[in-house]
């Protein structure tokens, strides 16, 4: 199974804990604010804002919180001003890591992200060093035991998805970011339950990590990056064998 799926699944399982600490809401509010600032407060005319609102609703964010974040983004209410930054680097074993962050202090955030890389056997690289290895797509993941590939393919392609991939015990539906919400809605309307649905960065190549110590370092680095208050998402192209993944992430 490709690295993005493995890390996304681990991150998905951590989400309940993160939600308890309020981290999920904080990150979603920042995304809504930035999306509204860049593309306006009308979700019908702003696909990024529409996706951000859908993600917030999926986490049961109260409607008033969403509306307040939109107004802060458009300037109707006073609020913090965040800028988007991307950091790129390598984890142990040559694993490529792409970090998306939102910050009100660029230098502080980059310094702290660099520190996380260095303390965990990685190194922060120059802009562009790994971004070319990733491609932005919509990703909807289904448990293989629930639906057949044919069932998923029929709905996915009719709704405008690009592909359906067999990934071991899961199927992945891949979409263009612009078509993600309509494909997701097609599954929702048919009552087809998915394990995860998000717009993500998918690695075009993966790096096999079979050394237990390196695998542990890679996962620790990813967890610490995503735990950072300013980091929205972290992506990596590792491919850790399932048995090793279970033992080091237990």
mmCIF file of C-alpha atoms in Angstrom:
data_model
loop_
_atom_site.group_PDB
_atom_site.id
_atom_site.type_symbol
_atom_site.label_atom_id
_atom_site.label_comp_id
_atom_site.label_asym_id
_atom_site.label_seq_id
_atom_site.Cartn_x
_atom_site.Cartn_y
_atom_site.Cartn_z
ATOM 1 C CA UNK A 1 0.000 0.000 0.000
ATOM 2 C CA UNK A 2 1.314 3.436 -0.873
ATOM 3 C CA UNK A 3 2.791 5.617 1.844
ATOM 4 C CA UNK A 4 0.153 8.330 1.728
ATOM 5 C CA UNK A 5 -2.571 5.819 2.548
ATOM 6 C CA UNK A 6 -0.684 4.380 5.479
ATOM 7 C CA UNK A 7 0.043 7.734 7.055
ATOM 8 C CA UNK A 8 -3.474 9.004 6.312
ATOM 9 C CA UNK A 9 -4.940 5.980 8.094
ATOM 10 C CA UNK A 10 -2.744 6.489 11.150
ATOM 11 C CA UNK A 11 -3.638 10.188 11.184
ATOM 12 C CA UNK A 12 -7.330 9.323 10.856
ATOM 13 C CA UNK A 13 -7.167 7.100 13.954
ATOM 14 C CA UNK A 14 -5.457 9.914 15.898
ATOM 15 C CA UNK A 15 -8.189 12.375 14.924
ATOM 16 C CA UNK A 16 -10.471 11.478 17.840
ATOM 17 C CA UNK A 17 -7.700 12.282 20.320
ATOM 18 C CA UNK A 18 -6.832 15.492 18.485
ATOM 19 C CA UNK A 19 -10.490 16.544 18.491
ATOM 20 C CA UNK A 20 -10.590 16.230 22.274
ATOM 21 C CA UNK A 21 -7.680 18.630 22.530
ATOM 22 C CA UNK A 22 -9.320 21.103 20.181
ATOM 23 C CA UNK A 23 -6.524 20.801 17.632
ATOM 24 C CA UNK A 24 -8.820 19.695 14.819
ATOM 25 C CA UNK A 25 -11.086 22.737 15.232
ATOM 26 C CA UNK A 26 -8.117 25.111 15.368
ATOM 27 C CA UNK A 27 -6.683 23.797 12.095
ATOM 28 C CA UNK A 28 -10.086 23.761 10.369
ATOM 29 C CA UNK A 29 -10.847 27.336 11.456
ATOM 30 C CA UNK A 30 -7.534 28.542 10.031
ATOM 31 C CA UNK A 31 -8.269 26.810 6.716
ATOM 32 C CA UNK A 32 -11.733 28.399 6.551
ATOM 33 C CA UNK A 33 -10.302 31.840 7.326
ATOM 34 C CA UNK A 34 -7.567 31.623 4.692
ATOM 35 C CA UNK A 35 -9.937 30.163 2.085
ATOM 36 C CA UNK A 36 -12.424 33.004 2.701
ATOM 37 C CA UNK A 37 -9.677 35.635 2.581
ATOM 38 C CA UNK A 38 -8.297 34.364 -0.730
ATOM 39 C CA UNK A 39 -11.521 33.459 -2.538
ATOM 40 C CA UNK A 40 -14.347 35.314 -0.804
ATOM 41 C CA UNK A 41 -16.945 34.244 1.735
ATOM 42 C CA UNK A 42 -19.438 32.630 -0.667
ATOM 43 C CA UNK A 43 -18.816 28.858 -0.713
ATOM 44 C CA UNK A 44 -20.796 28.468 -3.940
ATOM 45 C CA UNK A 45 -18.174 30.576 -5.727
ATOM 46 C CA UNK A 46 -15.195 29.384 -3.680
ATOM 47 C CA UNK A 47 -14.441 25.632 -4.023
ATOM 48 C CA UNK A 48 -11.695 25.727 -1.402
ATOM 49 C CA UNK A 49 -14.015 27.319 1.152
ATOM 50 C CA UNK A 50 -16.735 24.825 0.260
ATOM 51 C CA UNK A 51 -14.334 21.933 0.928
ATOM 52 C CA UNK A 52 -13.179 23.515 4.195
ATOM 53 C CA UNK A 53 -16.765 23.922 5.408
ATOM 54 C CA UNK A 54 -17.543 20.305 4.488
ATOM 55 C CA UNK A 55 -14.492 19.136 6.474
ATOM 56 C CA UNK A 56 -15.576 21.252 9.460
ATOM 57 C CA UNK A 57 -19.107 19.859 9.355
ATOM 58 C CA UNK A 58 -17.705 16.319 9.201
ATOM 59 C CA UNK A 59 -16.004 17.062 12.532
ATOM 60 C CA UNK A 60 -19.291 18.409 13.955
ATOM 61 C CA UNK A 61 -18.060 21.982 14.201
ATOM 62 C CA UNK A 62 -20.933 24.268 15.292
ATOM 63 C CA UNK A 63 -22.426 26.409 12.536
ATOM 64 C CA UNK A 64 -21.668 29.633 14.430
ATOM 65 C CA UNK A 65 -17.966 28.742 14.607
ATOM 66 C CA UNK A 66 -17.889 28.241 10.840
ATOM 67 C CA UNK A 67 -19.693 31.517 10.152
ATOM 68 C CA UNK A 68 -17.398 33.414 12.530
ATOM 69 C CA UNK A 69 -14.301 31.985 10.822
ATOM 70 C CA UNK A 70 -15.630 33.046 7.400
ATOM 71 C CA UNK A 71 -16.279 36.588 8.633
ATOM 72 C CA UNK A 72 -12.793 36.796 10.132
ATOM 73 C CA UNK A 73 -11.366 35.670 6.814
ATOM 74 C CA UNK A 74 -13.292 38.256 4.796
ATOM 75 C CA UNK A 75 -12.520 41.008 7.319
ATOM 76 C CA UNK A 76 -16.104 41.462 8.570
ATOM 77 C CA UNK A 77 -14.825 40.518 12.015
ATOM 78 C CA UNK A 78 -11.411 41.281 13.462
ATOM 79 C CA UNK A 79 -9.120 38.273 13.596
ATOM 80 C CA UNK A 80 -5.617 36.972 13.192
ATOM 81 C CA UNK A 81 -3.940 37.114 9.791
ATOM 82 C CA UNK A 82 -2.394 33.845 8.662
ATOM 83 C CA UNK A 83 -0.174 33.115 5.685
ATOM 84 C CA UNK A 84 0.354 29.737 4.076
ATOM 85 C CA UNK A 85 3.835 28.258 3.957
ATOM 86 C CA UNK A 86 5.163 24.980 2.626
ATOM 87 C CA UNK A 87 8.217 23.248 4.077
ATOM 88 C CA UNK A 88 9.998 20.365 2.373
ATOM 89 C CA UNK A 89 12.558 17.914 3.619
ATOM 90 C CA UNK A 90 13.609 14.345 4.219
ATOM 91 C CA UNK A 91 12.901 11.865 6.988
ATOM 92 C CA UNK A 92 15.286 8.989 7.828
ATOM 93 C CA UNK A 93 15.784 6.551 4.962
ATOM 94 C CA UNK A 94 15.414 9.250 2.313
ATOM 95 C CA UNK A 95 11.641 9.543 2.781
ATOM 96 C CA UNK A 96 10.290 12.756 1.216
ATOM 97 C CA UNK A 97 8.164 14.925 3.528
ATOM 98 C CA UNK A 98 5.940 17.835 2.521
ATOM 99 C CA UNK A 99 4.514 20.101 5.244
ATOM 100 C CA UNK A 100 1.667 22.581 4.797
ATOM 101 C CA UNK A 101 1.374 25.195 7.550
ATOM 102 C CA UNK A 102 -0.514 28.386 8.354
ATOM 103 C CA UNK A 103 1.203 30.916 10.569
ATOM 104 C CA UNK A 104 1.185 34.471 11.845
ATOM 105 C CA UNK A 105 4.989 34.302 12.244
ATOM 106 C CA UNK A 106 6.772 32.675 9.310
ATOM 107 C CA UNK A 107 10.281 32.700 10.812
ATOM 108 C CA UNK A 108 9.171 31.150 14.101
ATOM 109 C CA UNK A 109 7.210 28.367 12.385
ATOM 110 C CA UNK A 110 9.999 27.459 9.959
ATOM 111 C CA UNK A 111 12.502 27.413 12.819
ATOM 112 C CA UNK A 112 10.304 25.092 14.885
ATOM 113 C CA UNK A 113 9.639 22.766 11.946
ATOM 114 C CA UNK A 114 13.381 22.639 11.212
ATOM 115 C CA UNK A 115 13.973 21.698 14.842
ATOM 116 C CA UNK A 116 11.471 18.818 14.610
ATOM 117 C CA UNK A 117 13.209 17.470 11.498
ATOM 118 C CA UNK A 118 16.678 17.730 13.025
ATOM 119 C CA UNK A 119 15.742 16.164 16.367
ATOM 120 C CA UNK A 120 14.189 13.158 14.625
ATOM 121 C CA UNK A 121 16.869 12.168 12.143
ATOM 122 C CA UNK A 122 15.617 14.223 9.209
ATOM 123 C CA UNK A 123 16.576 17.483 7.569
ATOM 124 C CA UNK A 124 14.663 20.434 6.181
ATOM 125 C CA UNK A 125 15.486 21.051 2.520
ATOM 126 C CA UNK A 126 15.232 23.870 0.010
ATOM 127 C CA UNK A 127 11.958 24.910 -1.603
ATOM 128 C CA UNK A 128 11.107 22.517 -4.433
ATOM 129 C CA UNK A 129 13.307 19.649 -3.269
ATOM 130 C CA UNK A 130 10.414 17.192 -2.818
ATOM 131 C CA UNK A 131 7.224 18.996 -3.914
ATOM 132 C CA UNK A 132 7.603 17.612 -7.437
ATOM 133 C CA UNK A 133 7.115 14.092 -6.037
ATOM 134 C CA UNK A 134 3.552 14.856 -4.870
ATOM 135 C CA UNK A 135 0.331 15.583 -6.720
ATOM 136 C CA UNK A 136 -2.824 17.115 -5.226
ATOM 137 C CA UNK A 137 -5.882 14.864 -5.494
ATOM 138 C CA UNK A 138 -9.133 14.055 -3.777
ATOM 139 C CA UNK A 139 -8.913 10.728 -1.941
ATOM 140 C CA UNK A 140 -11.854 8.619 -0.731
ATOM 141 C CA UNK A 141 -10.975 5.346 1.008
ATOM 142 C CA UNK A 142 -13.304 2.358 1.337
ATOM 143 C CA UNK A 143 -12.992 -0.855 3.332
ATOM 144 C CA UNK A 144 -12.597 -3.681 0.835
ATOM 145 C CA UNK A 145 -15.020 -5.868 2.784
ATOM 146 C CA UNK A 146 -17.953 -3.486 2.254
ATOM 147 C CA UNK A 147 -18.070 -2.981 -1.505
ATOM 148 C CA UNK A 148 -16.796 -4.586 -4.669
ATOM 149 C CA UNK A 149 -14.474 -2.748 -7.033
ATOM 150 C CA UNK A 150 -17.233 -2.814 -9.649
ATOM 151 C CA UNK A 151 -19.736 -1.108 -7.301
ATOM 152 C CA UNK A 152 -17.279 1.644 -6.480
ATOM 153 C CA UNK A 153 -16.140 2.033 -10.078
ATOM 154 C CA UNK A 154 -19.690 2.499 -11.323
ATOM 155 C CA UNK A 155 -20.477 5.337 -8.910
ATOM 156 C CA UNK A 156 -17.012 6.905 -9.002
ATOM 157 C CA UNK A 157 -16.582 7.199 -12.747
ATOM 158 C CA UNK A 158 -20.159 8.357 -13.290
ATOM 159 C CA UNK A 159 -19.558 11.139 -10.738
ATOM 160 C CA UNK A 160 -16.304 12.223 -12.397
ATOM 161 C CA UNK A 161 -13.576 10.397 -10.455
ATOM 162 C CA UNK A 162 -10.247 9.700 -12.160
ATOM 163 C CA UNK A 163 -9.541 6.187 -10.907
ATOM 164 C CA UNK A 164 -10.306 3.426 -8.405
ATOM 165 C CA UNK A 165 -7.235 1.635 -7.038
ATOM 166 C CA UNK A 166 -6.914 -1.674 -5.219
ATOM 167 C CA UNK A 167 -4.666 -1.089 -2.173
ATOM 168 C CA UNK A 168 -4.622 -4.393 -0.312
ATOM 169 C CA UNK A 169 -7.471 -4.283 2.215
ATOM 170 C CA UNK A 170 -8.835 -0.999 0.862
ATOM 171 C CA UNK A 171 -10.008 0.659 -2.319
ATOM 172 C CA UNK A 172 -8.974 4.210 -3.067
ATOM 173 C CA UNK A 173 -11.091 6.506 -5.215
ATOM 174 C CA UNK A 174 -8.903 9.231 -6.748
ATOM 175 C CA UNK A 175 -10.388 12.503 -8.004
ATOM 176 C CA UNK A 176 -9.291 15.843 -9.338
ATOM 177 C CA UNK A 177 -9.486 18.341 -6.432
ATOM 178 C CA UNK A 178 -12.177 20.298 -8.285
ATOM 179 C CA UNK A 179 -14.360 17.169 -8.571
ATOM 180 C CA UNK A 180 -13.792 15.859 -5.042
ATOM 181 C CA UNK A 181 -16.981 17.195 -3.436
ATOM 182 C CA UNK A 182 -19.292 16.019 -6.210
ATOM 183 C CA UNK A 183 -17.766 12.501 -6.136
ATOM 184 C CA UNK A 184 -18.006 12.398 -2.333
ATOM 185 C CA UNK A 185 -21.616 13.562 -2.559
ATOM 186 C CA UNK A 186 -22.415 10.787 -5.042
ATOM 187 C CA UNK A 187 -21.304 8.190 -2.490
ATOM 188 C CA UNK A 188 -23.145 10.013 0.311
ATOM 189 C CA UNK A 189 -26.386 10.011 -1.679
ATOM 190 C CA UNK A 190 -26.132 6.242 -2.138
ATOM 191 C CA UNK A 191 -25.374 5.680 1.526
ATOM 192 C CA UNK A 192 -21.975 4.165 0.739
ATOM 193 C CA UNK A 193 -19.827 4.554 3.861
ATOM 194 C CA UNK A 194 -16.150 5.441 3.418
ATOM 195 C CA UNK A 195 -13.367 5.336 5.991
ATOM 196 C CA UNK A 196 -11.856 8.646 4.944
ATOM 197 C CA UNK A 197 -12.426 11.441 2.432
ATOM 198 C CA UNK A 198 -10.066 14.376 1.962
ATOM 199 C CA UNK A 199 -8.090 16.446 -0.492
ATOM 200 C CA UNK A 200 -4.503 15.353 -0.060
ATOM 201 C CA UNK A 201 -1.063 15.258 -1.649
ATOM 202 C CA UNK A 202 -0.389 11.837 -3.175
ATOM 203 C CA UNK A 203 3.221 10.765 -3.730
ATOM 204 C CA UNK A 204 4.011 9.654 -7.267
ATOM 205 C CA UNK A 205 6.839 7.394 -6.059
ATOM 206 C CA UNK A 206 7.394 5.723 -2.680
ATOM 207 C CA UNK A 207 10.438 4.828 -0.575
ATOM 208 C CA UNK A 208 10.505 1.384 1.036
ATOM 209 C CA UNK A 209 11.451 1.500 4.730
ATOM 210 C CA UNK A 210 12.228 -1.924 6.217
ATOM 211 C CA UNK A 211 14.562 -0.981 9.077
ATOM 212 C CA UNK A 212 12.541 -0.927 12.366
ATOM 213 C CA UNK A 213 14.491 1.985 13.838
ATOM 214 C CA UNK A 214 14.085 4.106 10.711
ATOM 215 C CA UNK A 215 10.386 3.218 10.490
ATOM 216 C CA UNK A 216 9.900 4.337 14.082
ATOM 217 C CA UNK A 217 11.786 7.581 13.435
ATOM 218 C CA UNK A 218 9.720 8.313 10.328
ATOM 219 C CA UNK A 219 6.419 7.821 12.156
ATOM 220 C CA UNK A 220 7.611 9.846 15.153
ATOM 221 C CA UNK A 221 8.673 12.700 12.872
ATOM 222 C CA UNK A 222 5.291 12.707 11.120
ATOM 223 C CA UNK A 223 3.374 12.648 14.404
ATOM 224 C CA UNK A 224 5.360 15.561 15.832
ATOM 225 C CA UNK A 225 4.938 17.601 12.655
ATOM 226 C CA UNK A 226 1.165 17.126 12.633
ATOM 227 C CA UNK A 227 0.994 17.867 16.354
ATOM 228 C CA UNK A 228 2.549 21.300 15.767
ATOM 229 C CA UNK A 229 -0.096 23.989 16.155
ATOM 230 C CA UNK A 230 0.776 25.724 12.863
ATOM 231 C CA UNK A 231 0.942 22.578 10.706
ATOM 232 C CA UNK A 232 -2.226 21.844 8.757
ATOM 233 C CA UNK A 233 -1.084 18.615 7.096
ATOM 234 C CA UNK A 234 2.124 16.653 6.641
ATOM 235 C CA UNK A 235 2.624 14.182 3.794
ATOM 236 C CA UNK A 236 5.279 11.544 3.185
ATOM 237 C CA UNK A 237 6.139 8.951 0.551
ATOM 238 C CA UNK A 238 7.201 6.092 2.847
ATOM 239 C CA UNK A 239 6.162 2.505 2.215
ATOM 240 C CA UNK A 240 6.546 0.552 5.457
ATOM 241 C CA UNK A 241 5.558 -3.166 5.305
ATOM 242 C CA UNK A 242 2.260 -3.778 7.103
ATOM 243 C CA UNK A 243 3.722 -6.119 9.731
ATOM 244 C CA UNK A 244 6.466 -3.631 10.616
ATOM 245 C CA UNK A 245 4.007 -0.739 10.576
ATOM 246 C CA UNK A 246 1.779 -2.494 13.120
ATOM 247 C CA UNK A 247 4.661 -3.290 15.444
ATOM 248 C CA UNK A 248 6.271 0.181 15.461
ATOM 249 C CA UNK A 249 3.022 2.177 15.581
ATOM 250 C CA UNK A 250 1.422 0.071 18.354
#
